[in-house]
Amino acid sequence: MTDERVLVSFNISEETGATSMKQKRQHGKKIVQPHTIIKAVTHICLTQANPGKLAALDVLAPVYLALCQQYVTFFCTEAQPDKFHAPLFPIPLSERWHRVAIQQAAGIAGSWRTNREQRYQDFLDELEEYREQEVEGTLDEQAKAPTWREWDVPTLRQTCIQANANVVKLEVSEDSSFDYWLKISTLDFRKLLFVPVRLAEYHRQALGGKTINSSVQLNKCNDGWWLTLSYDEVITVQTEPNAPVIGIDVGVANFVTTSDGRHYGTFNGRLRERQKRDREKRRRKAKLRACLEKKGVEKLPSTTSRSGQRLIRHVRQEVNRAVNECFAEHPAMQFAYEQLSIATMKHKSRAMNAYMRASNLAHIPKQIAWNAAKRGVPATKVKSAFTSQVCSVCHSVDKKNRPDQQTFCCLVCGHRTQADLNASVNIKRRLGDEELRACKDRQEVKALLMKRHAAWKIVQGWP
Ligand SMILES: [Zn+2]
């Protein structure tokens, strides 16, 4: 199957959002260049084609994983991630394998560091907001000062090998009923392992006529070894650089609200019902567990709920559907969406149960980025600070502009509209708002908005 979620986005830069298509000026005209995305074809089963033949790989896996873990820890705690770092640890693997492990570890540590840094910034913003409210005396009674807990270094639990052609080579099979051979170098010096690969019909269709990338991924699960192949796809840009902008607000009541007033997908209704049932089930299970534990039963039922996992998958499918629909209904346009921080997500997801929260909301911007990339449509992340509190007419910023979750009603100019819609209009305008983009933190954003509000008042002839 083609897994659209696996997007290794080399051409995605943090600065300008997902589809950072390079813009070049030629004869005074902006030209948007095509870009490449990597598509992965996952779940190619290795075990069925060759039972018993993968023992050498089983021996190699734990050695590789342990080495990879050593470098992950090293790159997270002692040195900046470096894909070409010199080998540090003595191991029974060849130097080629060693390099593969360093590369993979540098990738893992790199995203860990970026995520941690982002969360830490969010925490600082949250803290600042808390202090502000403390000074103003507007804190909620139950509000607690945000605290920071240092992140643990990632632990590699599942075997995943991101190999290049130096250690695992994919070759077309000419003389057998298999599609390919995987030539894998093993722990034994110069001894190669030949693993046949047989594709399913849908794999063959997905890969038909494509040039397969030389790097492959091997995963080991309980039920055996799986192979992931990938290929590059060049996306031609569909949208003019000066195409009209659609702002997207991300939320719970509506997954996606666009600045032209359309809504896509919701967590309310059936999804919420399912979530309630699931929560009940978990509560009963926890009770039973506690009871059995007291009685000294050794093998306790698991606390993870299968229906909970299914529910999360279902929410994601709904999110994907909603985002897809949104893009399909806005051809030849470009998009602006929020760079969601944890604080904003928390604020937006009060309606959701804890374990459903952040991960699902965070899935929406990812899906927006992916949809834009695969369709060749620009989508740009903009700052999310105050998008839900600032009035899209007079720029006044006030929490009280939101009398309830659904409504926006400006205390100064009286502008009244749906909260999501007001936010999406703000988001739309932030694309190309260089002054706002240059703001370093929430405080600067707030100061700028207040300045604009004052200017608005003068223009309107307010006292
Ligand atoms: Zn207003």
mmCIF file of N, CA, C and O in Angstrom, residues 5 250 312-313 315-321 323 340 345 357-370:
data_model
loop_
_atom_site.group_PDB
_atom_site.id
_atom_site.type_symbol
_atom_site.label_atom_id
_atom_site.label_comp_id
_atom_site.label_asym_id
_atom_site.label_seq_id
_atom_site.Cartn_x
_atom_site.Cartn_y
_atom_site.Cartn_z
ATOM 1 N N ARG A 5 1.459 8.932 4.708
ATOM 2 C CA ARG A 5 1.905 9.646 5.899
ATOM 3 C C ARG A 5 3.413 9.730 5.962
ATOM 4 O O ARG A 5 3.968 10.599 6.566
ATOM 5 N N VAL A 250 -7.778 25.690 12.786
ATOM 6 C CA VAL A 250 -7.847 24.290 13.207
ATOM 7 C C VAL A 250 -8.536 24.213 14.564
ATOM 8 O O VAL A 250 -8.232 25.006 15.451
ATOM 9 N N ILE A 312 -8.726 6.380 17.869
ATOM 10 C CA ILE A 312 -7.718 7.348 17.442
ATOM 11 C C ILE A 312 -7.508 7.252 15.928
ATOM 12 O O ILE A 312 -7.464 8.259 15.225
ATOM 13 N N ARG A 313 -7.431 6.000 15.442
ATOM 14 C CA ARG A 313 -7.279 5.820 13.986
ATOM 15 C C ARG A 313 -8.453 6.439 13.243
ATOM 16 O O ARG A 313 -8.285 7.083 12.217
ATOM 17 N N VAL A 315 -10.440 8.888 14.226
ATOM 18 C CA VAL A 315 -10.378 10.350 14.250
ATOM 19 C C VAL A 315 -9.423 10.835 13.156
ATOM 20 O O VAL A 315 -9.709 11.776 12.421
ATOM 21 N N ARG A 316 -8.292 10.148 13.038
ATOM 22 C CA ARG A 316 -7.317 10.560 12.019
ATOM 23 C C ARG A 316 -7.881 10.432 10.611
ATOM 24 O O ARG A 316 -7.644 11.279 9.765
ATOM 25 N N GLN A 317 -8.613 9.354 10.386
ATOM 26 C CA GLN A 317 -9.227 9.195 9.066
ATOM 27 C C GLN A 317 -10.197 10.337 8.783
ATOM 28 O O GLN A 317 -10.252 10.866 7.678
ATOM 29 N N GLU A 318 -10.951 10.703 9.810
ATOM 30 C CA GLU A 318 -11.902 11.802 9.652
ATOM 31 C C GLU A 318 -11.166 13.112 9.362
ATOM 32 O O GLU A 318 -11.613 13.915 8.547
ATOM 33 N N VAL A 319 -10.053 13.309 10.073
ATOM 34 C CA VAL A 319 -9.238 14.504 9.839
ATOM 35 C C VAL A 319 -8.742 14.517 8.386
ATOM 36 O O VAL A 319 -8.871 15.517 7.680
ATOM 37 N N ASN A 320 -8.217 13.379 7.939
ATOM 38 C CA ASN A 320 -7.705 13.295 6.573
ATOM 39 C C ASN A 320 -8.788 13.617 5.561
ATOM 40 O O ASN A 320 -8.576 14.339 4.594
ATOM 41 N N ARG A 321 -9.967 13.068 5.823
ATOM 42 C CA ARG A 321 -11.086 13.277 4.902
ATOM 43 C C ARG A 321 -11.450 14.762 4.846
ATOM 44 O O ARG A 321 -11.640 15.337 3.780
ATOM 45 N N VAL A 323 -9.618 17.426 5.608
ATOM 46 C CA VAL A 323 -8.587 18.261 4.985
ATOM 47 C C VAL A 323 -8.585 18.076 3.465
ATOM 48 O O VAL A 323 -8.500 19.036 2.699
ATOM 49 N N LEU A 340 0.724 25.629 15.281
ATOM 50 C CA LEU A 340 0.077 25.379 16.573
ATOM 51 C C LEU A 340 1.095 25.130 17.669
ATOM 52 O O LEU A 340 1.988 24.312 17.513
ATOM 53 N N MET A 345 -3.019 24.407 21.494
ATOM 54 C CA MET A 345 -3.714 23.133 21.352
ATOM 55 C C MET A 345 -4.512 22.818 22.606
ATOM 56 O O MET A 345 -5.648 22.409 22.535
ATOM 57 N N ARG A 357 -6.247 14.356 22.902
ATOM 58 C CA ARG A 357 -5.983 15.755 22.632
ATOM 59 C C ARG A 357 -4.963 16.113 21.592
ATOM 60 O O ARG A 357 -5.193 16.110 20.411
ATOM 61 N N ALA A 358 -3.810 16.462 22.136
ATOM 62 C CA ALA A 358 -2.786 17.145 21.364
ATOM 63 C C ALA A 358 -2.414 16.372 20.108
ATOM 64 O O ALA A 358 -2.300 16.949 19.049
ATOM 65 N N SER A 359 -2.269 15.060 20.242
ATOM 66 C CA SER A 359 -1.776 14.306 19.101
ATOM 67 C C SER A 359 -2.735 14.433 17.924
ATOM 68 O O SER A 359 -2.312 14.545 16.789
ATOM 69 N N ASN A 360 -4.028 14.424 18.211
ATOM 70 C CA ASN A 360 -4.984 14.519 17.122
ATOM 71 C C ASN A 360 -5.054 15.906 16.523
ATOM 72 O O ASN A 360 -5.169 16.058 15.319
ATOM 73 N N LEU A 361 -4.980 16.905 17.372
ATOM 74 C CA LEU A 361 -4.984 18.262 16.833
ATOM 75 C C LEU A 361 -3.717 18.516 16.030
ATOM 76 O O LEU A 361 -3.748 19.148 14.990
ATOM 77 N N ALA A 362 -2.609 17.981 16.525
ATOM 78 C CA ALA A 362 -1.346 18.170 15.817
ATOM 79 C C ALA A 362 -1.364 17.463 14.469
ATOM 80 O O ALA A 362 -0.620 17.813 13.563
ATOM 81 N N HIS A 363 -2.215 16.456 14.351
ATOM 82 C CA HIS A 363 -2.300 15.725 13.094
ATOM 83 C C HIS A 363 -2.899 16.592 11.983
ATOM 84 O O HIS A 363 -2.604 16.390 10.810
ATOM 85 N N ILE A 364 -3.719 17.568 12.349
ATOM 86 C CA ILE A 364 -4.403 18.382 11.333
ATOM 87 C C ILE A 364 -3.408 19.244 10.527
ATOM 88 O O ILE A 364 -3.404 19.162 9.303
ATOM 89 N N PRO A 365 -2.537 20.032 11.203
ATOM 90 C CA PRO A 365 -1.563 20.787 10.413
ATOM 91 C C PRO A 365 -0.657 19.901 9.561
ATOM 92 O O PRO A 365 -0.319 20.252 8.443
ATOM 93 N N LYS A 366 -0.302 18.726 10.104
ATOM 94 C CA LYS A 366 0.533 17.803 9.326
ATOM 95 C C LYS A 366 -0.179 17.419 8.029
ATOM 96 O O LYS A 366 0.411 17.333 6.971
ATOM 97 N N GLN A 367 -1.448 17.140 8.179
ATOM 98 C CA GLN A 367 -2.244 16.719 7.042
ATOM 99 C C GLN A 367 -2.412 17.869 6.042
ATOM 100 O O GLN A 367 -2.420 17.646 4.837
ATOM 101 N N ILE A 368 -2.504 19.083 6.538
ATOM 102 C CA ILE A 368 -2.585 20.253 5.659
ATOM 103 C C ILE A 368 -1.288 20.363 4.849
ATOM 104 O O ILE A 368 -1.313 20.520 3.633
ATOM 105 N N ALA A 369 -0.153 20.227 5.550
ATOM 106 C CA ALA A 369 1.142 20.324 4.882
ATOM 107 C C ALA A 369 1.272 19.249 3.802
ATOM 108 O O ALA A 369 1.708 19.513 2.683
ATOM 109 N N TRP A 370 0.855 18.035 4.160
ATOM 110 C CA TRP A 370 0.980 16.932 3.229
ATOM 111 C C TRP A 370 0.083 17.117 2.014
ATOM 112 O O TRP A 370 0.497 16.916 0.872
#
